[in-house]
PDB file of C-alpha atoms in Angstrom:
ATOM      1  CA  MET A   1     150.181  18.326  21.915  1.00 65.00           C
ATOM      2  CA  ASP A   2     151.398  21.571  20.209  1.00 79.00           C
ATOM      3  CA  ARG A   3     150.671  23.424  17.327  1.00 81.00           C
ATOM      4  CA  ARG A   4     152.913  21.596  15.019  1.00 84.00           C
ATOM      5  CA  ASP A   5     151.091  18.388  15.904  1.00 86.00           C
ATOM      6  CA  ILE A   6     147.968  19.793  14.710  1.00 86.00           C
ATOM      7  CA  GLU A   7     149.531  21.351  11.446  1.00 88.00           C
ATOM      8  CA  TYR A   8     151.181  18.062  10.582  1.00 90.00           C
ATOM      9  CA  PHE A   9     147.773  16.212  11.332  1.00 90.00           C
ATOM     10  CA  LEU A  10     145.658  18.766   8.916  1.00 89.00           C
ATOM     11  CA  ALA A  11     148.332  18.286   6.213  1.00 90.00           C
ATOM     12  CA  VAL A  12     147.882  14.557   6.136  1.00 90.00           C
ATOM     13  CA  VAL A  13     144.358  14.459   6.039  1.00 90.00           C
ATOM     14  CA  ASP A  14     144.313  17.421   3.114  1.00 90.00           C
ATOM     15  CA  HIS A  15     146.861  15.523   1.241  1.00 90.00           C
ATOM     16  CA  GLY A  16     146.104  11.991   1.637  1.00 90.00           C
ATOM     17  CA  SER A  17     149.495  10.839   2.534  1.00 91.00           C
ATOM     18  CA  PHE A  18     152.486  11.236   4.766  1.00 91.00           C
ATOM     19  CA  ALA A  19     154.878  11.979   1.659  1.00 90.00           C
ATOM     20  CA  ARG A  20     152.497  14.374   0.040  1.00 91.00           C
ATOM     21  CA  ALA A  21     151.901  16.140   3.437  1.00 89.00           C
ATOM     22  CA  ALA A  22     155.641  16.414   4.334  1.00 89.00           C
ATOM     23  CA  ARG A  23     156.365  17.862   0.796  1.00 89.00           C
ATOM     24  CA  SER A  24     153.510  20.422   1.107  1.00 87.00           C
ATOM     25  CA  LEU A  25     155.182  21.409   4.526  1.00 86.00           C
ATOM     26  CA  ARG A  26     158.784  21.440   3.281  1.00 87.00           C
ATOM     27  CA  VAL A  27     159.677  18.926   6.119  1.00 87.00           C
ATOM     28  CA  SER A  28     161.007  15.094   5.879  1.00 89.00           C
ATOM     29  CA  GLN A  29     158.288  12.452   6.040  1.00 89.00           C
ATOM     30  CA  PRO A  30     159.737  10.899   9.309  1.00 90.00           C
ATOM     31  CA  SER A  31     159.089  14.471  10.798  1.00 90.00           C
ATOM     32  CA  VAL A  32     155.488  14.099   9.781  1.00 90.00           C
ATOM     33  CA  SER A  33     155.016  10.662  10.815  1.00 91.00           C
ATOM     34  CA  ASP A  34     156.864  11.134  14.156  1.00 90.00           C
ATOM     35  CA  ALA A  35     154.239  14.077  14.879  1.00 89.00           C
ATOM     36  CA  VAL A  36     151.110  12.173  14.216  1.00 90.00           C
ATOM     37  CA  ARG A  37     152.416   9.147  16.064  1.00 90.00           C
ATOM     38  CA  LYS A  38     153.079  11.316  19.113  1.00 89.00           C
ATOM     39  CA  LEU A  39     149.510  12.920  18.890  1.00 87.00           C
ATOM     40  CA  GLU A  40     148.158   9.254  18.525  1.00 89.00           C
ATOM     41  CA  ARG A  41     150.242   8.194  21.723  1.00 89.00           C
ATOM     42  CA  GLY A  42     148.812  11.229  23.692  1.00 88.00           C
ATOM     43  CA  LEU A  43     145.144  10.448  22.639  1.00 87.00           C
ATOM     44  CA  GLY A  44     145.606   7.008  22.922  1.00 90.00           C
ATOM     45  CA  VAL A  45     143.829   6.259  19.524  1.00 91.00           C
ATOM     46  CA  ALA A  46     144.727   5.850  16.046  1.00 92.00           C
ATOM     47  CA  LEU A  47     144.049   8.763  13.840  1.00 90.00           C
ATOM     48  CA  PHE A  48     144.836   7.254  10.362  1.00 90.00           C
ATOM     49  CA  ASP A  49     144.290   3.876   8.401  1.00 92.00           C
ATOM     50  CA  ARG A  50     147.668   3.514   6.838  1.00 90.00           C
ATOM     51  CA  SER A  51     148.093   1.720   3.455  1.00 90.00           C
ATOM     52  CA  SER A  52     150.507   1.731   0.349  1.00 87.00           C
ATOM     53  CA  LYS A  53     147.850   3.942  -1.087  1.00 84.00           C
ATOM     54  CA  GLY A  54     148.167   6.655   1.561  1.00 88.00           C
ATOM     55  CA  ALA A  55     146.594   7.631   4.794  1.00 91.00           C
ATOM     56  CA  THR A  56     142.961   7.625   5.588  1.00 91.00           C
ATOM     57  CA  PRO A  57     141.281   9.485   8.612  1.00 89.00           C
ATOM     58  CA  THR A  58     139.650   6.870  11.171  1.00 91.00           C
ATOM     59  CA  ALA A  59     136.220   7.693  12.645  1.00 90.00           C
ATOM     60  CA  THR A  60     138.264   9.210  15.488  1.00 90.00           C
ATOM     61  CA  GLY A  61     140.379  11.359  13.313  1.00 87.00           C
ATOM     62  CA  ILE A  62     137.275  12.541  11.264  1.00 88.00           C
ATOM     63  CA  ARG A  63     135.599  13.627  14.514  1.00 87.00           C
ATOM     64  CA  MET A  64     138.702  15.383  15.556  1.00 87.00           C
ATOM     65  CA  LEU A  65     139.119  17.080  12.125  1.00 87.00           C
ATOM     66  CA  ALA A  66     136.657  19.966  12.900  1.00 85.00           C
ATOM     67  CA  GLU A  67     138.133  20.656  16.315  1.00 85.00           C
ATOM     68  CA  ALA A  68     141.622  20.589  14.778  1.00 86.00           C
ATOM     69  CA  ARG A  69     140.635  23.202  12.179  1.00 85.00           C
ATOM     70  CA  GLU A  70     139.150  25.381  14.658  1.00 85.00           C
ATOM     71  CA  ILE A  71     142.548  25.333  16.903  1.00 86.00           C
ATOM     72  CA  GLU A  72     144.655  26.228  13.774  1.00 83.00           C
ATOM     73  CA  ARG A  73     142.163  28.967  12.783  1.00 83.00           C
ATOM     74  CA  LYS A  74     142.552  30.361  16.316  1.00 84.00           C
ATOM     75  CA  PHE A  75     146.376  30.073  16.311  1.00 84.00           C
ATOM     76  CA  GLN A  76     146.249  32.069  12.683  1.00 82.00           C
ATOM     77  CA  LEU A  77     144.145  34.748  14.456  1.00 82.00           C
ATOM     78  CA  LEU A  78     146.420  35.155  17.230  1.00 82.00           C
ATOM     79  CA  GLU A  79     149.342  35.500  14.683  1.00 77.00           C
ATOM     80  CA  HIS A  80     147.498  37.970  12.724  1.00 76.00           C
ATOM     81  CA  ASP A  81     146.709  40.120  15.600  1.00 74.00           C
ATOM     82  CA  ALA A  82     150.415  39.725  16.909  1.00 71.00           C
ATOM     83  CA  ARG A  83     151.719  41.069  13.268  1.00 68.00           C
ATOM     84  CA  ALA A  84     149.128  43.847  13.405  1.00 64.00           C
ATOM     85  CA  GLU A  85     150.621  45.031  16.783  1.00 60.00           C
ATOM     86  CA  THR A  86     154.099  45.332  15.290  1.00 54.00           C
ATOM     87  CA  LYS A  87     153.063  47.307  12.319  1.00 53.00           C
ATOM     88  CA  THR A  88     152.191  50.848  12.394  1.00 51.00           C
ATOM     89  CA  LYS A  89     149.585  51.630  15.192  1.00 57.00           C
ATOM     90  CA  ARG A  90     146.058  52.114  13.704  1.00 65.00           C
ATOM     91  CA  ALA A  91     142.936  52.763  15.140  1.00 75.00           C
ATOM     92  CA  HIS A  92     140.799  49.541  15.485  1.00 82.00           C
ATOM     93  CA  LEU A  93     137.447  48.261  16.771  1.00 88.00           C
ATOM     94  CA  HIS A  94     136.129  45.025  17.753  1.00 91.00           C
ATOM     95  CA  LEU A  95     132.629  44.600  17.698  1.00 93.00           C
ATOM     96  CA  ALA A  96     130.735  41.424  19.288  1.00 92.00           C
ATOM     97  CA  LEU A  97     127.204  40.388  17.951  1.00 88.00           C
ATOM     98  CA  PRO A  98     125.061  37.282  17.295  1.00 81.00           C
ATOM     99  CA  GLY A  99     124.763  36.310  13.806  1.00 76.00           C
ATOM    100  CA  ILE A 100     121.274  37.654  13.476  1.00 73.00           C
ATOM    101  CA  LEU A 101     122.752  41.157  13.654  1.00 81.00           C
ATOM    102  CA  ALA A 102     125.500  40.922  11.189  1.00 79.00           C
ATOM    103  CA  VAL A 103     122.968  41.036   8.453  1.00 76.00           C
ATOM    104  CA  HIS A 104     120.899  43.918   9.983  1.00 80.00           C
ATOM    105  CA  PRO A 105     121.908  46.490  11.157  1.00 85.00           C
ATOM    106  CA  MET A 106     125.565  45.897  11.050  1.00 88.00           C
ATOM    107  CA  ALA A 107     126.096  45.890   7.073  1.00 86.00           C
ATOM    108  CA  ASP A 108     124.546  49.627   6.862  1.00 88.00           C
ATOM    109  CA  LEU A 109     126.045  50.711  10.003  1.00 91.00           C
ATOM    110  CA  LEU A 110     129.654  49.393   9.038  1.00 90.00           C
ATOM    111  CA  SER A 111     129.366  50.956   5.352  1.00 90.00           C
ATOM    112  CA  ALA A 112     128.604  54.173   6.868  1.00 91.00           C
ATOM    113  CA  PHE A 113     131.216  54.363   9.417  1.00 91.00           C
ATOM    114  CA  LEU A 114     134.070  53.009   7.233  1.00 90.00           C
ATOM    115  CA  ALA A 115     133.169  55.492   4.314  1.00 89.00           C
ATOM    116  CA  GLN A 116     134.060  58.080   6.683  1.00 86.00           C
ATOM    117  CA  ARG A 117     136.682  56.369   8.738  1.00 82.00           C
ATOM    118  CA  THR A 118     139.029  54.417   6.290  1.00 78.00           C
ATOM    119  CA  GLU A 119     142.081  54.248   8.941  1.00 79.00           C
ATOM    120  CA  VAL A 120     140.066  52.083  11.133  1.00 86.00           C
ATOM    121  CA  ASP A 121     140.255  48.340  11.315  1.00 87.00           C
ATOM    122  CA  VAL A 122     137.319  46.604  12.447  1.00 90.00           C
ATOM    123  CA  ARG A 123     137.001  43.030  13.583  1.00 90.00           C
ATOM    124  CA  LEU A 124     133.725  41.311  14.053  1.00 91.00           C
ATOM    125  CA  SER A 125     133.151  38.171  16.224  1.00 89.00           C
ATOM    126  CA  ASP A 126     130.149  35.977  16.842  1.00 84.00           C
ATOM    127  CA  PRO A 127     130.016  34.867  20.429  1.00 84.00           C
ATOM    128  CA  PRO A 128     128.129  31.626  20.829  1.00 78.00           C
ATOM    129  CA  THR A 129     125.783  33.486  23.234  1.00 81.00           C
ATOM    130  CA  GLU A 130     124.373  36.599  24.285  1.00 84.00           C
ATOM    131  CA  GLN A 131     125.990  36.363  27.638  1.00 85.00           C
ATOM    132  CA  ALA A 132     129.183  35.836  25.761  1.00 88.00           C
ATOM    133  CA  VAL A 133     128.771  39.126  24.053  1.00 90.00           C
ATOM    134  CA  TRP A 134     128.223  40.718  27.546  1.00 90.00           C
ATOM    135  CA  GLU A 135     131.536  39.197  28.844  1.00 90.00           C
ATOM    136  CA  ALA A 136     133.401  40.256  26.017  1.00 90.00           C
ATOM    137  CA  VAL A 137     132.369  43.954  26.609  1.00 90.00           C
ATOM    138  CA  ALA A 138     132.816  43.762  30.343  1.00 88.00           C
ATOM    139  CA  SER A 139     136.445  42.375  29.963  1.00 87.00           C
ATOM    140  CA  GLY A 140     137.464  44.995  27.367  1.00 86.00           C
ATOM    141  CA  ALA A 141     137.770  42.193  24.662  1.00 88.00           C
ATOM    142  CA  ALA A 142     135.332  44.048  22.590  1.00 91.00           C
ATOM    143  CA  ASP A 143     134.810  47.774  22.204  1.00 91.00           C
ATOM    144  CA  PHE A 144     130.994  47.341  21.588  1.00 93.00           C
ATOM    145  CA  GLY A 145     128.497  44.579  22.012  1.00 92.00           C
ATOM    146  CA  PHE A 146     124.994  44.070  20.329  1.00 92.00           C
ATOM    147  CA  VAL A 147     122.268  42.558  22.186  1.00 90.00           C
ATOM    148  CA  THR A 148     118.648  41.933  22.039  1.00 85.00           C
ATOM    149  CA  GLN A 149     118.159  42.244  25.852  1.00 84.00           C
ATOM    150  CA  LEU A 150     119.621  44.900  28.324  1.00 85.00           C
ATOM    151  CA  ARG A 151     120.267  42.708  31.544  1.00 77.00           C
ATOM    152  CA  GLN A 152     123.339  44.063  33.531  1.00 76.00           C
ATOM    153  CA  PRO A 153     124.320  47.298  35.201  1.00 80.00           C
ATOM    154  CA  GLY A 154     127.487  49.002  34.642  1.00 81.00           C
ATOM    155  CA  PHE A 155     126.769  49.467  30.909  1.00 89.00           C
ATOM    156  CA  HIS A 156     125.676  52.356  28.403  1.00 90.00           C
ATOM    157  CA  SER A 157     123.165  51.378  25.806  1.00 91.00           C
ATOM    158  CA  LEU A 158     121.847  52.823  22.651  1.00 92.00           C
ATOM    159  CA  PHE A 159     118.520  51.703  21.247  1.00 93.00           C
ATOM    160  CA  LEU A 160     119.090  50.637  17.444  1.00 93.00           C
ATOM    161  CA  GLY A 161     115.760  49.103  16.459  1.00 91.00           C
ATOM    162  CA  THR A 162     113.392  45.917  16.654  1.00 89.00           C
ATOM    163  CA  HIS A 163     113.404  42.939  14.928  1.00 83.00           C
ATOM    164  CA  ARG A 164     110.174  41.222  13.978  1.00 87.00           C
ATOM    165  CA  LEU A 165     110.559  37.548  12.495  1.00 88.00           C
ATOM    166  CA  VAL A 166     108.583  36.093   9.864  1.00 90.00           C
ATOM    167  CA  ALA A 167     108.097  32.629   9.096  1.00 91.00           C
ATOM    168  CA  VAL A 168     109.609  31.504   5.859  1.00 92.00           C
ATOM    169  CA  PHE A 169     108.187  28.543   3.714  1.00 92.00           C
ATOM    170  CA  PRO A 170     109.684  26.746   0.552  1.00 93.00           C
ATOM    171  CA  PRO A 171     108.588  27.780  -3.000  1.00 93.00           C
ATOM    172  CA  GLY A 172     105.377  26.254  -3.812  1.00 91.00           C
ATOM    173  CA  THR A 173     103.689  26.770  -0.337  1.00 88.00           C
ATOM    174  CA  PRO A 174     100.087  27.676  -1.053  1.00 86.00           C
ATOM    175  CA  PRO A 175      99.760  31.519  -0.253  1.00 76.00           C
ATOM    176  CA  GLY A 176      97.186  33.109   2.046  1.00 72.00           C
ATOM    177  CA  LEU A 177      97.265  30.440   4.711  1.00 78.00           C
ATOM    178  CA  GLY A 178      97.304  33.268   7.485  1.00 84.00           C
ATOM    179  CA  PRO A 179      99.730  33.704  10.456  1.00 89.00           C
ATOM    180  CA  VAL A 180     101.416  30.422  11.830  1.00 88.00           C
ATOM    181  CA  ASP A 181     100.761  29.976  15.344  1.00 87.00           C
ATOM    182  CA  VAL A 182     102.962  28.029  18.043  1.00 80.00           C
ATOM    183  CA  ASP A 183     100.991  24.882  17.677  1.00 83.00           C
ATOM    184  CA  GLU A 184     101.941  24.786  13.962  1.00 83.00           C
ATOM    185  CA  PHE A 185     105.720  25.422  14.815  1.00 78.00           C
ATOM    186  CA  ALA A 186     105.589  22.490  17.462  1.00 80.00           C
ATOM    187  CA  ARG A 187     104.061  20.162  14.663  1.00 81.00           C
ATOM    188  CA  SER A 188     106.418  21.137  11.844  1.00 78.00           C
ATOM    189  CA  ALA A 189     110.009  19.882  11.057  1.00 81.00           C
ATOM    190  CA  TRP A 190     111.326  23.495  10.811  1.00 86.00           C
ATOM    191  CA  VAL A 191     114.872  24.574  10.234  1.00 89.00           C
ATOM    192  CA  SER A 192     116.526  26.240  13.218  1.00 86.00           C
ATOM    193  CA  GLY A 193     119.817  26.638  14.872  1.00 81.00           C
ATOM    194  CA  PRO A 194     120.790  25.238  18.152  1.00 79.00           C
ATOM    195  CA  PRO A 195     119.316  26.730  21.347  1.00 71.00           C
ATOM    196  CA  ARG A 196     122.115  28.627  22.566  1.00 68.00           C
ATOM    197  CA  GLY A 197     122.967  31.728  20.387  1.00 63.00           C
ATOM    198  CA  PHE A 198     119.764  31.532  18.052  1.00 74.00           C
ATOM    199  CA  PHE A 199     117.140  33.480  19.835  1.00 71.00           C
ATOM    200  CA  SER A 200     114.663  32.771  17.157  1.00 78.00           C
ATOM    201  CA  ARG A 201     114.859  29.249  18.540  1.00 81.00           C
ATOM    202  CA  GLN A 202     114.853  30.553  22.026  1.00 78.00           C
ATOM    203  CA  LEU A 203     111.702  32.315  21.277  1.00 78.00           C
ATOM    204  CA  VAL A 204     109.710  29.453  19.800  1.00 81.00           C
ATOM    205  CA  ASP A 205     111.094  27.207  22.536  1.00 83.00           C
ATOM    206  CA  GLU A 206     109.756  29.466  25.302  1.00 83.00           C
ATOM    207  CA  GLN A 207     106.207  29.510  23.558  1.00 82.00           C
ATOM    208  CA  VAL A 208     106.192  25.595  23.241  1.00 83.00           C
ATOM    209  CA  LYS A 209     107.091  25.159  26.696  1.00 86.00           C
ATOM    210  CA  ALA A 210     104.696  27.617  28.031  1.00 86.00           C
ATOM    211  CA  ARG A 211     101.876  25.939  26.189  1.00 85.00           C
ATOM    212  CA  GLY A 212     102.726  22.609  27.302  1.00 87.00           C
ATOM    213  CA  LEU A 213     103.493  21.324  23.770  1.00 84.00           C
ATOM    214  CA  VAL A 214     105.848  18.983  22.410  1.00 82.00           C
ATOM    215  CA  GLN A 215     108.031  19.728  19.382  1.00 79.00           C
ATOM    216  CA  ASN A 216     107.949  17.296  16.740  1.00 75.00           C
ATOM    217  CA  ARG A 217     111.145  17.383  14.655  1.00 75.00           C
ATOM    218  CA  LEU A 218     113.671  19.779  13.976  1.00 82.00           C
ATOM    219  CA  VAL A 219     116.302  20.288  11.332  1.00 86.00           C
ATOM    220  CA  VAL A 220     119.123  21.908  13.461  1.00 87.00           C
ATOM    221  CA  THR A 221     122.360  23.555  11.905  1.00 86.00           C
ATOM    222  CA  ASP A 222     125.102  25.484  13.431  1.00 82.00           C
ATOM    223  CA  HIS A 223     125.770  27.408  10.281  1.00 83.00           C
ATOM    224  CA  ARG A 224     123.259  30.266  10.209  1.00 81.00           C
ATOM    225  CA  GLN A 225     123.789  30.916   6.595  1.00 84.00           C
ATOM    226  CA  ALA A 226     122.395  27.455   5.447  1.00 90.00           C
ATOM    227  CA  ILE A 227     119.212  28.074   7.075  1.00 90.00           C
ATOM    228  CA  GLY A 228     117.747  30.058   4.074  1.00 91.00           C
ATOM    229  CA  PRO A 229     118.947  27.641   1.811  1.00 93.00           C
ATOM    230  CA  LEU A 230     117.620  24.732   3.463  1.00 94.00           C
ATOM    231  CA  THR A 231     114.260  26.213   3.535  1.00 93.00           C
ATOM    232  CA  LEU A 232     114.389  26.965  -0.030  1.00 94.00           C
ATOM    233  CA  LYS A 233     115.068  23.406  -0.855  1.00 93.00           C
ATOM    234  CA  GLY A 234     111.953  22.253   1.056  1.00 91.00           C
ATOM    235  CA  ALA A 235     113.624  20.916   4.305  1.00 90.00           C
ATOM    236  CA  GLY A 236     111.179  22.879   6.198  1.00 87.00           C
ATOM    237  CA  PRO A 237     110.040  26.193   7.301  1.00 90.00           C
ATOM    238  CA  SER A 238     112.396  28.789   9.108  1.00 90.00           C
ATOM    239  CA  LEU A 239     112.019  31.723  11.349  1.00 88.00           C
ATOM    240  CA  LEU A 240     114.072  34.717   9.841  1.00 89.00           C
ATOM    241  CA  ASN A 241     114.354  38.594  10.038  1.00 86.00           C
ATOM    242  CA  PRO A 242     112.492  40.209   7.230  1.00 89.00           C
ATOM    243  CA  ILE A 243     115.765  41.299   5.422  1.00 87.00           C
ATOM    244  CA  GLU A 244     116.839  37.816   5.388  1.00 87.00           C
ATOM    245  CA  ALA A 245     113.599  36.652   4.300  1.00 90.00           C
ATOM    246  CA  ALA A 246     112.969  39.348   1.723  1.00 90.00           C
ATOM    247  CA  ASP A 247     115.975  37.878  -0.316  1.00 90.00           C
ATOM    248  CA  LEU A 248     114.437  34.452  -0.072  1.00 92.00           C
ATOM    249  CA  VAL A 249     110.895  35.737  -1.392  1.00 91.00           C
ATOM    250  CA  ALA A 250     112.886  36.977  -4.613  1.00 90.00           C
ATOM    251  CA  ARG A 251     113.859  33.404  -5.056  1.00 92.00           C
ATOM    252  CA  GLY A 252     110.370  32.094  -4.594  1.00 92.00           C
ATOM    253  CA  ALA A 253     110.107  31.670  -0.746  1.00 93.00           C
ATOM    254  CA  VAL A 254     106.541  32.220   0.820  1.00 92.00           C
ATOM    255  CA  VAL A 255     106.376  34.244   3.991  1.00 91.00           C
ATOM    256  CA  ARG A 256     103.813  33.997   6.694  1.00 90.00           C
ATOM    257  CA  PRO A 257     103.301  36.190   9.800  1.00 88.00           C
ATOM    258  CA  THR A 258     103.416  34.527  13.427  1.00 89.00           C
ATOM    259  CA  THR A 259     100.881  34.731  16.277  1.00 87.00           C
ATOM    260  CA  PRO A 260     101.848  35.763  18.845  1.00 86.00           C
ATOM    261  CA  VAL A 261     104.359  38.125  17.029  1.00 88.00           C
ATOM    262  CA  PHE A 262     107.844  37.370  17.756  1.00 85.00           C
ATOM    263  CA  GLU A 263     109.987  40.494  18.030  1.00 85.00           C
ATOM    264  CA  ARG A 264     113.006  42.059  19.999  1.00 83.00           C
ATOM    265  CA  PRO A 265     114.666  45.154  20.272  1.00 89.00           C
ATOM    266  CA  TYR A 266     118.341  45.364  19.749  1.00 91.00           C
ATOM    267  CA  TYR A 267     120.998  47.629  21.440  1.00 93.00           C
ATOM    268  CA  VAL A 268     124.467  48.600  21.105  1.00 93.00           C
ATOM    269  CA  ILE A 269     126.190  48.299  24.401  1.00 92.00           C
ATOM    270  CA  TYR A 270     129.554  49.455  25.959  1.00 90.00           C
ATOM    271  CA  SER A 271     130.958  49.267  29.270  1.00 84.00           C
ATOM    272  CA  ASP A 272     131.010  52.425  31.727  1.00 72.00           C
ATOM    273  CA  SER A 273     134.733  52.055  31.983  1.00 65.00           C
ATOM    274  CA  ALA A 274     135.302  51.996  28.157  1.00 59.00           C
ATOM    275  CA  ASP A 275     137.343  54.564  26.488  1.00 55.00           C
ATOM    276  CA  VAL A 276     134.304  56.479  24.267  1.00 57.00           C
ATOM    277  CA  ASP A 277     136.730  59.611  24.246  1.00 58.00           C
ATOM    278  CA  SER A 278     138.801  57.981  21.318  1.00 74.00           C
ATOM    279  CA  ASP A 279     137.665  59.669  17.930  1.00 80.00           C
ATOM    280  CA  GLU A 280     136.937  56.030  16.491  1.00 84.00           C
ATOM    281  CA  ARG A 281     134.612  54.981  19.294  1.00 86.00           C
ATOM    282  CA  ARG A 282     132.894  58.333  19.714  1.00 86.00           C
ATOM    283  CA  HIS A 283     132.378  58.520  15.934  1.00 88.00           C
ATOM    284  CA  PHE A 284     131.150  55.048  15.726  1.00 91.00           C
ATOM    285  CA  LEU A 285     128.245  55.830  18.321  1.00 90.00           C
ATOM    286  CA  ALA A 286     127.357  58.969  16.441  1.00 92.00           C
ATOM    287  CA  VAL A 287     127.079  56.995  13.156  1.00 92.00           C
ATOM    288  CA  ALA A 288     124.797  54.521  15.284  1.00 92.00           C
ATOM    289  CA  SER A 289     122.757  57.073  16.437  1.00 92.00           C
ATOM    290  CA  ALA A 290     122.121  59.126  13.186  1.00 93.00           C
ATOM    291  CA  LEU A 291     121.095  55.852  11.541  1.00 91.00           C
ATOM    292  CA  VAL A 292     118.436  54.580  13.649  1.00 90.00           C
ATOM    293  CA  PRO A 293     115.655  56.223  11.433  1.00 90.00           C
ATOM    294  CA  GLU A 294     117.185  54.383   8.390  1.00 88.00           C
ATOM    295  CA  PHE A 295     117.409  50.988  10.202  1.00 86.00           C
ATOM    296  CA  ASP A 296     113.605  51.190  10.632  1.00 88.00           C
ATOM    297  CA  ALA A 297     112.866  52.340   7.423  1.00 89.00           C
ATOM    298  CA  THR A 298     114.903  49.619   6.127  1.00 87.00           C
ATOM    299  CA  HIS A 299     113.217  46.975   8.304  1.00 84.00           C
ATOM    300  CA  ARG A 300     110.061  48.152   7.271  1.00 87.00           C
ATOM    301  CA  SER A 301     110.633  48.021   3.454  1.00 88.00           C
ATOM    302  CA  ALA A 302     111.489  44.349   4.092  1.00 86.00           C
ATOM    303  CA  LEU A 303     108.345  43.692   5.810  1.00 86.00           C
ATOM    304  CA  GLU A 304     106.453  45.089   2.956  1.00 86.00           C
ATOM    305  CA  VAL A 305     108.438  42.844   0.513  1.00 82.00           C
ATOM    306  CA  CYS A 306     107.507  39.756   2.684  1.00 82.00           C
ATOM    307  CA  ASP A 307     104.031  41.020   3.019  1.00 77.00           C
ATOM    308  CA  GLY A 308     103.705  40.847  -0.824  1.00 65.00           C
ATOM    309  CA  SER A 309     104.227  37.146  -0.690  1.00 56.00           C
ATOM    310  CA  LEU A 310     101.265  36.243   1.396  1.00 51.00           C
TER     311      LEU A 310
END
């Protein structure tokens, strides 16, 4: 299997026929057909149901689609990085962080940093777990990482603030119900991400297990950006940071505090061996340090908005 096979497979899916896929790729139809047949022989399964009307993915083809798109996306990223290396050298930063920190504090931090350093290219990546963030920084793949726990020697860290999570309920939920306890989470069909990579889920799972409870039902999504909309549409409550929750309150959601309080600090980390003498890295740390009071003020302001929905 090579990249061309993946590219041709995706083109047939997107265009619904081998002929239209060939035209979009500006190659002959036999080239597309041969590439897909080669892929099918290698996998030992049919990927398309073929008819005079076109080509429709089989069940196996549909299952393969998401993986194929991810492979193609990674190829495109590699090409982008390779092209960037051949252009005029520009300073760049690679930041690895879990999704929950991409909204706060990253939005404010990057805005302040890039306002002063317009010549720096920045890339944000979302490793699947916090351990993967540490590994990215340790290997040099990322210049800085953002984590909620300090657990490994050989790194420097800067405390940035604390995330206190709140429970968000759909519009129409009666206000004034008081704090949500772990028993209620265990009974509820709440909206969450998978255990790996979602520390809100990890916190609840730890408490449920510690109390010997059994989780009733979960609505699990890999897409963090879907949690808020699913909650608003009544799929179930969710556990979010107050910055995200405040946006949902403006759209009618109801927020309740939790007991116990779910909160964790967050830090920026970098390796002992990292080159922090470079201007962009040194400046990034300086901006992050200067914004710590602002991060706290933003968090408190969002909590006040959430408290107003109780």
